[in-house]
Tab-separated table of C-alpha atoms and ligand atoms in Angstrom:
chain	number	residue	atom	x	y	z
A	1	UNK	CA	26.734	-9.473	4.605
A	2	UNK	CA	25.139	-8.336	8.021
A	3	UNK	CA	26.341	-4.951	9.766
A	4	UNK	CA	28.972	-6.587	12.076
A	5	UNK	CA	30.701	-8.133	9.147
A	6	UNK	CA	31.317	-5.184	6.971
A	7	UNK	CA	32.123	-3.276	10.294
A	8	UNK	CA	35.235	-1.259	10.085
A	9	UNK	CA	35.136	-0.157	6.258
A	10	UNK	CA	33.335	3.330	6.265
A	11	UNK	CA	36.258	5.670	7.061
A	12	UNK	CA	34.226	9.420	5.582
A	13	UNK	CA	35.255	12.002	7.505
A	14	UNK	CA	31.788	12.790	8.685
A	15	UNK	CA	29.450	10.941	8.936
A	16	UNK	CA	31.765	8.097	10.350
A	17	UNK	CA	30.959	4.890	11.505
A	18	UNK	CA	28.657	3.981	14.057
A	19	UNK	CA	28.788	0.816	16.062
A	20	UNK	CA	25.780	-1.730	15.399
A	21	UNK	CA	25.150	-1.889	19.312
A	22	UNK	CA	24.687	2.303	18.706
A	23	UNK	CA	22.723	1.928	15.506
A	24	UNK	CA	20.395	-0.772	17.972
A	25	UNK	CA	19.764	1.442	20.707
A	26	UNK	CA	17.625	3.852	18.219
A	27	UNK	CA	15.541	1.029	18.043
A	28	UNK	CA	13.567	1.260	21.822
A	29	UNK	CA	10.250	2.439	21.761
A	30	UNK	CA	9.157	6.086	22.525
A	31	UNK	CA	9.312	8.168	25.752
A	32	UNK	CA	7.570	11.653	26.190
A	33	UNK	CA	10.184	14.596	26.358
A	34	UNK	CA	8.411	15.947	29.010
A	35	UNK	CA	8.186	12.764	31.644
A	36	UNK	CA	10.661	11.318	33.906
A	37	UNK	CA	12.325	8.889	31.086
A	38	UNK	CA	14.006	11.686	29.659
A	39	UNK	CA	15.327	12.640	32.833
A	40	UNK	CA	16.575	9.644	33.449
A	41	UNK	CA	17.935	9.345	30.318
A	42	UNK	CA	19.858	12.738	30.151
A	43	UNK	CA	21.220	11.856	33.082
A	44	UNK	CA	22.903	8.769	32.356
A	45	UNK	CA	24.304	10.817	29.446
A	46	UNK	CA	25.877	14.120	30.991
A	47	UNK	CA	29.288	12.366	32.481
A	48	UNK	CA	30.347	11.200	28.975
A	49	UNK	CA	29.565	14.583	27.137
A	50	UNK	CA	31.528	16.465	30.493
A	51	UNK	CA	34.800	13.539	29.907
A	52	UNK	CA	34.562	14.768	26.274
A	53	UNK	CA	34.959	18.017	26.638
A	54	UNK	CA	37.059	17.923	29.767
A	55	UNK	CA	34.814	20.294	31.353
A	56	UNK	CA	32.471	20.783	34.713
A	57	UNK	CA	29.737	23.561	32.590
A	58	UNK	CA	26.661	22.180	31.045
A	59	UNK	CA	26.783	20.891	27.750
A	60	UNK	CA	24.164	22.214	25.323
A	61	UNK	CA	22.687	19.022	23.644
A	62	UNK	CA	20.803	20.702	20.370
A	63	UNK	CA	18.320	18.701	18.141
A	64	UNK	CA	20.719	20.280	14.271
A	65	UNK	CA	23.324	19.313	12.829
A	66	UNK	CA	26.678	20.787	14.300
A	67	UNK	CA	26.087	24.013	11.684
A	68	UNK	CA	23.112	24.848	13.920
A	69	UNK	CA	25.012	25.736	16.830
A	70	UNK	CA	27.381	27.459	14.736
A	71	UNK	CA	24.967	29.633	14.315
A	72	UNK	CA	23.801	29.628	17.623
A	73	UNK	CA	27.661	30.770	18.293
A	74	UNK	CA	26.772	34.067	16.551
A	75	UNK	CA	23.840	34.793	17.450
A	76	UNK	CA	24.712	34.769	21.344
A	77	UNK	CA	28.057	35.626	20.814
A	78	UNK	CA	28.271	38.966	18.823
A	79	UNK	CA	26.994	42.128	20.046
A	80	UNK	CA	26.638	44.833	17.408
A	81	UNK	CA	30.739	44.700	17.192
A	82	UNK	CA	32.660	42.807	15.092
A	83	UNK	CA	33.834	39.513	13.889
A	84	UNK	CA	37.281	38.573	13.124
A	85	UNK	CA	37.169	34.974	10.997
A	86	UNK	CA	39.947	32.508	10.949
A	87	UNK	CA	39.886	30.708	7.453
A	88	UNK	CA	42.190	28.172	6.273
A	89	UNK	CA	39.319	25.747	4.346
A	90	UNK	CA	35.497	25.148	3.661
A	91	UNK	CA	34.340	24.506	7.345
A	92	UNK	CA	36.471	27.706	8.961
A	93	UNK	CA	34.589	29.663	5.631
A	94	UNK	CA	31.487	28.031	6.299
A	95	UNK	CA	31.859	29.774	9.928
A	96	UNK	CA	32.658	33.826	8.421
A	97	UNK	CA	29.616	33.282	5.733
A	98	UNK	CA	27.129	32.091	8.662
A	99	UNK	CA	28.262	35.169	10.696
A	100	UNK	CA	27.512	37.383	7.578
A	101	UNK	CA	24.328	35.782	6.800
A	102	UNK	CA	23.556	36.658	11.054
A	103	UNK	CA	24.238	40.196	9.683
A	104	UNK	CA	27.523	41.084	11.051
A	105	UNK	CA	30.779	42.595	10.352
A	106	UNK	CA	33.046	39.804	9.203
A	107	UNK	CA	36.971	40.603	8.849
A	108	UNK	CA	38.244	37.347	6.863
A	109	UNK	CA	41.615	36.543	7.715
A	110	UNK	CA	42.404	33.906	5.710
A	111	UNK	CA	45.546	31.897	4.799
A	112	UNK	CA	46.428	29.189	2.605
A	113	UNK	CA	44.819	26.424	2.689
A	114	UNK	CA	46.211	23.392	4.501
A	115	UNK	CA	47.857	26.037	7.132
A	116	UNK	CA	46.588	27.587	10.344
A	117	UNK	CA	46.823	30.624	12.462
A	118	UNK	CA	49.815	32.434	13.769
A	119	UNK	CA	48.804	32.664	17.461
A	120	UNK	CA	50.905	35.995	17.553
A	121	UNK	CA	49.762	37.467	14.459
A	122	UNK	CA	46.521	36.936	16.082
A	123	UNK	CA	47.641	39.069	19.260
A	124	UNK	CA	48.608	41.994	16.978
A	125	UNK	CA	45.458	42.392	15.223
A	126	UNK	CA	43.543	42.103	18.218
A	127	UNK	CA	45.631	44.886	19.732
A	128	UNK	CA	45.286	46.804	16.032
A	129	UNK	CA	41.331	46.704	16.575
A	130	UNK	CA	38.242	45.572	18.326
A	131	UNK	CA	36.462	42.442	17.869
A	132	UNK	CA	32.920	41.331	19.496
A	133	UNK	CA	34.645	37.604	18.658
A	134	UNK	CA	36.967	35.210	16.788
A	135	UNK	CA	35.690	32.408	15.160
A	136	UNK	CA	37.699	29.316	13.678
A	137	UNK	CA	37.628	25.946	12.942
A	138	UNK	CA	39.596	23.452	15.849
A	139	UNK	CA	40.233	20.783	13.340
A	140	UNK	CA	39.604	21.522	9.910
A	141	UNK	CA	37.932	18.842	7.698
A	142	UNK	CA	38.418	19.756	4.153
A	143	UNK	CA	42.508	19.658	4.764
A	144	UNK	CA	42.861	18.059	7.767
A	145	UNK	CA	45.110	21.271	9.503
A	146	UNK	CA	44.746	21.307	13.670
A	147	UNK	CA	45.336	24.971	15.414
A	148	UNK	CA	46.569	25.634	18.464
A	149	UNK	CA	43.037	25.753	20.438
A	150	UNK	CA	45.375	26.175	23.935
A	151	UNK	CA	47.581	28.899	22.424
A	152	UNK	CA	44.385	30.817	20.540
A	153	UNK	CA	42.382	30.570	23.440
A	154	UNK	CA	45.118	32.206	25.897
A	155	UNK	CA	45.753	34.901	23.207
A	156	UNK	CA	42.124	35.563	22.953
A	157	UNK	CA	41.526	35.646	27.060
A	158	UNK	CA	44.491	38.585	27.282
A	159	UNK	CA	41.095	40.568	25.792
A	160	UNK	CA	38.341	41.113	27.640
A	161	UNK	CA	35.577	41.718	25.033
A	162	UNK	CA	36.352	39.459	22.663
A	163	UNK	CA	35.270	36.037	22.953
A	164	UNK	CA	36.244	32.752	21.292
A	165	UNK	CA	33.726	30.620	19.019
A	166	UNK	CA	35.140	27.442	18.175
A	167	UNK	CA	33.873	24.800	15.743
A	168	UNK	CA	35.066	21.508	17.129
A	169	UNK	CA	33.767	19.327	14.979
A	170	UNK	CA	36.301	16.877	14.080
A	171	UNK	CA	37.833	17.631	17.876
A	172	UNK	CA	35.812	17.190	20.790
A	173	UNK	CA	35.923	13.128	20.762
A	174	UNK	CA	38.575	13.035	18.850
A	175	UNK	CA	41.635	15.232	19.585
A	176	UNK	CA	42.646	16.176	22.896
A	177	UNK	CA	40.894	19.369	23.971
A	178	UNK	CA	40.464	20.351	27.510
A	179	UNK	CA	37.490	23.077	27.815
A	180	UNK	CA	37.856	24.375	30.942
A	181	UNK	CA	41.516	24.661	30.901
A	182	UNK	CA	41.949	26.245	27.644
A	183	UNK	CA	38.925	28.775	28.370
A	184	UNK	CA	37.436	29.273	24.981
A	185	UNK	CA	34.010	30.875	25.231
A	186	UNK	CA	32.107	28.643	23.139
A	187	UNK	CA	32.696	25.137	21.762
A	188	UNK	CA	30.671	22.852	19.829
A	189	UNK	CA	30.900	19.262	17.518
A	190	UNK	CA	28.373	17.349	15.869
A	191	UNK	CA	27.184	13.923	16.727
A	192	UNK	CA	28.417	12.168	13.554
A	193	UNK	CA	32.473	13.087	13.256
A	194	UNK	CA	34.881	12.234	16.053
A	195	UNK	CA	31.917	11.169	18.939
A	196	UNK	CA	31.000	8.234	16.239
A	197	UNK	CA	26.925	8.341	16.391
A	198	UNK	CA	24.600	9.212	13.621
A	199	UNK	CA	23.976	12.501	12.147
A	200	UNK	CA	21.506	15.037	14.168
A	201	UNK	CA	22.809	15.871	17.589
A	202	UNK	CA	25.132	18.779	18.072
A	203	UNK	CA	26.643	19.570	21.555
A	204	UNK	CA	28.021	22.795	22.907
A	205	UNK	CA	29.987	24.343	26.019
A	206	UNK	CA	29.502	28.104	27.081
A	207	UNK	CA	31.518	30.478	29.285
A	208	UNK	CA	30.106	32.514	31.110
A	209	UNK	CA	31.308	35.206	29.373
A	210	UNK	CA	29.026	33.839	26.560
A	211	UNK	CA	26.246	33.303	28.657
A	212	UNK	CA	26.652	36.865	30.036
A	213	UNK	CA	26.674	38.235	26.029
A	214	UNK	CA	23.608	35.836	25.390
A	215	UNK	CA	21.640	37.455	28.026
A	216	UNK	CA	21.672	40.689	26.492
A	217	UNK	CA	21.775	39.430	22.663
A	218	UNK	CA	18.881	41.025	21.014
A	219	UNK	CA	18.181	39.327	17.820
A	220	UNK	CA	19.524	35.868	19.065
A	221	UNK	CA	15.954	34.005	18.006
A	222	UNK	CA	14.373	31.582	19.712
A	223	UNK	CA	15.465	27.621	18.619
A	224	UNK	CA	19.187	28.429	19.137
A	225	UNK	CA	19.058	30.744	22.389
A	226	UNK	CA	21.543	29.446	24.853
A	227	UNK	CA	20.300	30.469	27.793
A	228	UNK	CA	17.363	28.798	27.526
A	229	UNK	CA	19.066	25.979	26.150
A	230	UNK	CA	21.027	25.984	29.359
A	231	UNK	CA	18.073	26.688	32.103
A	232	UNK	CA	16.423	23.413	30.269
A	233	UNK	CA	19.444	21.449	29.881
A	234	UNK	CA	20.192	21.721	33.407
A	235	UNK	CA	17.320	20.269	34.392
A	236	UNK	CA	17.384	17.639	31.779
A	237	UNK	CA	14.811	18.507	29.757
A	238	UNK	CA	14.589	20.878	26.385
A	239	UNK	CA	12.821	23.657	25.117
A	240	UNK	CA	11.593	21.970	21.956
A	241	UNK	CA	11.171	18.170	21.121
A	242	UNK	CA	14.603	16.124	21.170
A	243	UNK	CA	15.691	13.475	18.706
A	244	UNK	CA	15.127	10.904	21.802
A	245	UNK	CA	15.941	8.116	19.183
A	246	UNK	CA	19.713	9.371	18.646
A	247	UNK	CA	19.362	10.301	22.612
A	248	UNK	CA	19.092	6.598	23.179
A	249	UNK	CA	22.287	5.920	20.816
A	250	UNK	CA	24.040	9.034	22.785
A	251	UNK	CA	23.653	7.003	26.141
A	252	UNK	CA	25.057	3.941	24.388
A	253	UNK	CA	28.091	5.559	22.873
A	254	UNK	CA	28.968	7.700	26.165
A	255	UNK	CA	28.841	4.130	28.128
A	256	UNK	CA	31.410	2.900	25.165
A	257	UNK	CA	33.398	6.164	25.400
A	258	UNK	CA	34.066	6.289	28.591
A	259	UNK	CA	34.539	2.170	29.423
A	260	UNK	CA	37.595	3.279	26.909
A	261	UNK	CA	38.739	6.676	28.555
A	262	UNK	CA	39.299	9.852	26.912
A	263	UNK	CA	43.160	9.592	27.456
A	264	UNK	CA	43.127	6.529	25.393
A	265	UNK	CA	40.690	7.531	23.020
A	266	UNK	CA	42.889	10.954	21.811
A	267	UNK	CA	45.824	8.280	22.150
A	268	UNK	CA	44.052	5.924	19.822
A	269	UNK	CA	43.616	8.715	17.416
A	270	UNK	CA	47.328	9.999	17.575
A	271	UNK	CA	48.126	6.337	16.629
A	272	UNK	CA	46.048	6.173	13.598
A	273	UNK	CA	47.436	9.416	12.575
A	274	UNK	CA	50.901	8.011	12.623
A	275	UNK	CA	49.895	4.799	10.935
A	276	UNK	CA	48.665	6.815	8.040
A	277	UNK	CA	51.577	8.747	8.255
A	278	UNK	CA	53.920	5.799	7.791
A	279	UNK	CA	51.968	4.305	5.252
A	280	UNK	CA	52.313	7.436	3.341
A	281	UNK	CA	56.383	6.986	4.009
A	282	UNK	CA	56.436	3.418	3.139
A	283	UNK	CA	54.355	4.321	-0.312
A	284	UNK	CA	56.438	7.030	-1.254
A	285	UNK	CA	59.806	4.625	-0.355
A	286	UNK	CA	58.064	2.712	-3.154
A	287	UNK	CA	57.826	5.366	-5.983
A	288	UNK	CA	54.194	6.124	-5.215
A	289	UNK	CA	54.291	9.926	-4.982
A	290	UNK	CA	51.601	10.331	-1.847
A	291	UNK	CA	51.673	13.763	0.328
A	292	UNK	CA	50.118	15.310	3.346
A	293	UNK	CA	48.086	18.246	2.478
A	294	UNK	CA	48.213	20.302	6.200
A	295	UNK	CA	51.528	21.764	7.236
A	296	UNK	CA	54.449	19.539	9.433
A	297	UNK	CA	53.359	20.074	12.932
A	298	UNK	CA	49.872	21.103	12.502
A	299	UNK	CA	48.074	18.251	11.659
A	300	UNK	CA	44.888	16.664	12.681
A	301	UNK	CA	44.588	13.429	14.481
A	302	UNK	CA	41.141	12.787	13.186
A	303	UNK	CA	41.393	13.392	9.664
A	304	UNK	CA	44.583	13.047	6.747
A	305	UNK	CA	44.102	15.142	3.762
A	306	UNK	CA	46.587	12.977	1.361
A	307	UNK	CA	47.461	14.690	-1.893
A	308	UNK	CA	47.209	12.156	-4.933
A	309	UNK	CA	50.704	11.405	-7.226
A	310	UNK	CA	50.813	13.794	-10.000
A	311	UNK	CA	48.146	15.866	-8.105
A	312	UNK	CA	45.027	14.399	-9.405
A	313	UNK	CA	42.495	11.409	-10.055
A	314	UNK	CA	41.216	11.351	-6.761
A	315	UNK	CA	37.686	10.408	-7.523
A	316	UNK	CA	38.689	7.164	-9.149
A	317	UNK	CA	40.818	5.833	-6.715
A	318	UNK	CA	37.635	6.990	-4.185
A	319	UNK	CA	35.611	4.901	-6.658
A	320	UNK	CA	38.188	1.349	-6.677
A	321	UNK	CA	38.347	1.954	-2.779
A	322	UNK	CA	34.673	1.450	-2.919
A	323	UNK	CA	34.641	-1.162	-5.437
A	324	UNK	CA	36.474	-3.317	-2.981
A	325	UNK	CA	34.066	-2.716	0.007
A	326	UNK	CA	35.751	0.240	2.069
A	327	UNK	CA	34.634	3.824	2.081
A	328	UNK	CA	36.945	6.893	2.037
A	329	UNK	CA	36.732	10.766	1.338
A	330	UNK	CA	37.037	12.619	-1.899
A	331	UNK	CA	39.031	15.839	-1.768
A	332	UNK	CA	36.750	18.942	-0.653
A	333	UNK	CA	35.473	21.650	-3.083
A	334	UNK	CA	38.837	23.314	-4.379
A	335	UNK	CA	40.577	19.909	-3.622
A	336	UNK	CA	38.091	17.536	-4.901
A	337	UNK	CA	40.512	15.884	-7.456
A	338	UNK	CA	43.986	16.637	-6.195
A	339	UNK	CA	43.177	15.177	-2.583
A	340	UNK	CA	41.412	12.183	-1.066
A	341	UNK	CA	40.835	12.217	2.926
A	342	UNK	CA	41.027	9.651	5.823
A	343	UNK	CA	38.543	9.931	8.221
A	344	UNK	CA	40.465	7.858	11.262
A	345	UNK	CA	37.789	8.693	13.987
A	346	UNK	CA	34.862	8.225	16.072
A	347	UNK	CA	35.440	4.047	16.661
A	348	UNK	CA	37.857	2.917	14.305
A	349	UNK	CA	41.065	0.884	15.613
A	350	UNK	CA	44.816	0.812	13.802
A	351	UNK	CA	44.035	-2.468	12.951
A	352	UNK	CA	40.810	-1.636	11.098
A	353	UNK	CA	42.939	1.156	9.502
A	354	UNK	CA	45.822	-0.997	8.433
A	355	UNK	CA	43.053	-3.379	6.387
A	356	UNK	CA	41.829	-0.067	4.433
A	357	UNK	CA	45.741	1.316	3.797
A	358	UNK	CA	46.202	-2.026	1.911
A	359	UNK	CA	42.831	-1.339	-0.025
A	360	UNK	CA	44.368	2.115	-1.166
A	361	UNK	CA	47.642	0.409	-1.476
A	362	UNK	CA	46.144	-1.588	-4.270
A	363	UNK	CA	43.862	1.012	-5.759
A	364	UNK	CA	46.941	2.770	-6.307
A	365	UNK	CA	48.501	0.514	-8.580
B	1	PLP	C1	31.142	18.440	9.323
B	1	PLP	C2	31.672	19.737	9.808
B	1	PLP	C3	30.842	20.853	9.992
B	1	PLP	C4	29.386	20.845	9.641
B	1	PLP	O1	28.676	19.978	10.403
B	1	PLP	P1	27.125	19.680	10.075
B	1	PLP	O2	26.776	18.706	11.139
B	1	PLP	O3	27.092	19.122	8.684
B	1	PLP	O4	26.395	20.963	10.162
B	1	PLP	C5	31.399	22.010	10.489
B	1	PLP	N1	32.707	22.087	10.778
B	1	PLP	C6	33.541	21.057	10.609
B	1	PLP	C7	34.976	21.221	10.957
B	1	PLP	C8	33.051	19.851	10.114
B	1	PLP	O5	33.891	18.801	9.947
């Protein structure tokens, strides 16, 4: 089978699918990252990376993967003070243990997984004591759970020193999250969850409260220091060599992206979401046993964390999924056999979705 025919199968959570005209544009020859190509080319990009994060700032385009920039989050972000950690699954972890490893003082405040953050609770212990920043996890992968971002980020603002890191990695693209509005400090997603492109590009907005902490952050190193990022990036160019390859798939997909619109994009997303939704309904109206994993109301539109019937065997109905031709995603780490996970993002349609429910629908028999 070619590319376009098995088109429409890979639902991971990360990396997702990426459109064969995307995949194509890797394919043009070389251009120095240092000659007027790349300016050209950067250009063309920055409208759809603004649209996605519904924001006038630069956006920081970094050569990692989206953990990179986490890091970078840290290591501008936190000045000798502390770090207060939102954790409700392995990404929102992933984000205390990298401030750790950056050497800082990490308060964990974690809660069950599959649940999020009490935007008031998070008031009182930011009144109780003082934090350099918050860090959390928008959308979390491993169990699909969506906080607040607009509510956190207007609790967080009431403080003056601390500011908000925010891993948007199965957001930005994906959910609806307006950057400038919302006013969290720093924001970043990787190339290869909700924005649909392959794995390697990470991308980034800074307040200037963050840029203000960056300037004086003394151990911030050199690869992931944002205000160089930012004097470069304004001027299209980089301070070390860019992946122009997935640049050239970057320009494609913003063209795609924003020929659709971000308000129908996050709309097409909220419709998958209900689709899977139903399909859980109509499965459990037939004896099935299927569940959501993330709490009623708090749910991502991106990803579905689906809990199996009798609470386990998740890896072989992963493996009759694939049997079939379609890709889906095991549980993650604790939930690895009680949960299997959606990933309806990036490019996928409800129609596309509908011919993978009826997959699982008969990998469930
Ligand atoms: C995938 C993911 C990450 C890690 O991204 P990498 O590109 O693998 O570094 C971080 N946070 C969330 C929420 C993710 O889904």
């Amino acid at each position: 089978m070619t590319d376009t025919e098995t088109y429409g199968r890979f639902f991971l959570p990360g990396p997702t699918e990426v459109h064969p005209d995307v995949l194509a544009a890797q394919t043009r020859p070389m251009i120095g990252h240092r000659g007027p190509g790349i300016v050209e080319l950067m250009q063309n990009i920055e409208p759809g990376l603004k649209a996605m994060f519904q924001t006038e700032r630069p956006v920081i385009v970094s050569t990692s993967s989206a953990s990179g920039l986490m890091e970078a989050a840290v290591r501008n972000g936190v000045a000798g003070g502390k770090v207060l950690s939102l954790v409700n699954g392995a990404f929102s972890s992933r984000f205390s243990k990298i401030a750790m490893a950056c050497g800082h003082d990490v308060e964990r405040w974690e809660v069950e997984w599959g649940q999020v953050h009490s935007p008031d609770e998070l008031a009182d212990r930011l009144a109780r004591s003082e934090f350099d920043a918050v860090t959390l996890s928008q959308s979390e992968t491993s169990t699909g759970a969506l906080q607040d971002l607009e509510a956190i980020s207007d609790v967080v603002r009431q403080h003056e020193r601390a500011l908000l890191l925010v891993d948007s990695v199965t957001g930005v693209g994906g959910a609806e999250t307006h950057t400038d509005e919302w006013g969290p400090d720093f924001i970043l997603t990787g190339s290869q969850k909700a924005v649909a492109l392959p794995p390697g590009l990470a991308f980034a907005v800074a307040s200037e409260a963050m840029m203000e902490r960056s300037r004086n952050a003394e151990a911030k190193g050199w690869y992931f220091d944002l205000v160089d990022l930012v004097d470069q990036g304004i001027k299209y160019q980089s301070p070390a060599t860019p992946a122009v390859s997935l640049l050239y798939a970057l320009e494609a997909q913003v063209e795609r992206i924003l020929a659709e619109g971000m308000k129908a994009r996050w709309q097409r997303h909220l419709d998958m979401q209900q689709r899977t939704f139903e399909w859980i309904d109509e499965m459990n109206d037939a004896g099935v046993g299927l569940g959501v994993f993330a709490a009623e109301g708090h749910r991502s539109p991106t990803v579905t964390c689906v809990t199996m019937p009798g609470g386990t065997g998740s890896p072989e109905l992963v493996e009759r999924v694939e049997s079939a031709g379609w890709v889906i995603g095991g549980g993650y780490g604790k939930l690895s056999d009680s949960t299997f996970r959606i990933g309806h993002m990036g490019d996928h349609t409800v129609e596309e979705l509908d011919g993978l429910l009826d997959v699982i629908s008969e990998a469930l028999k």
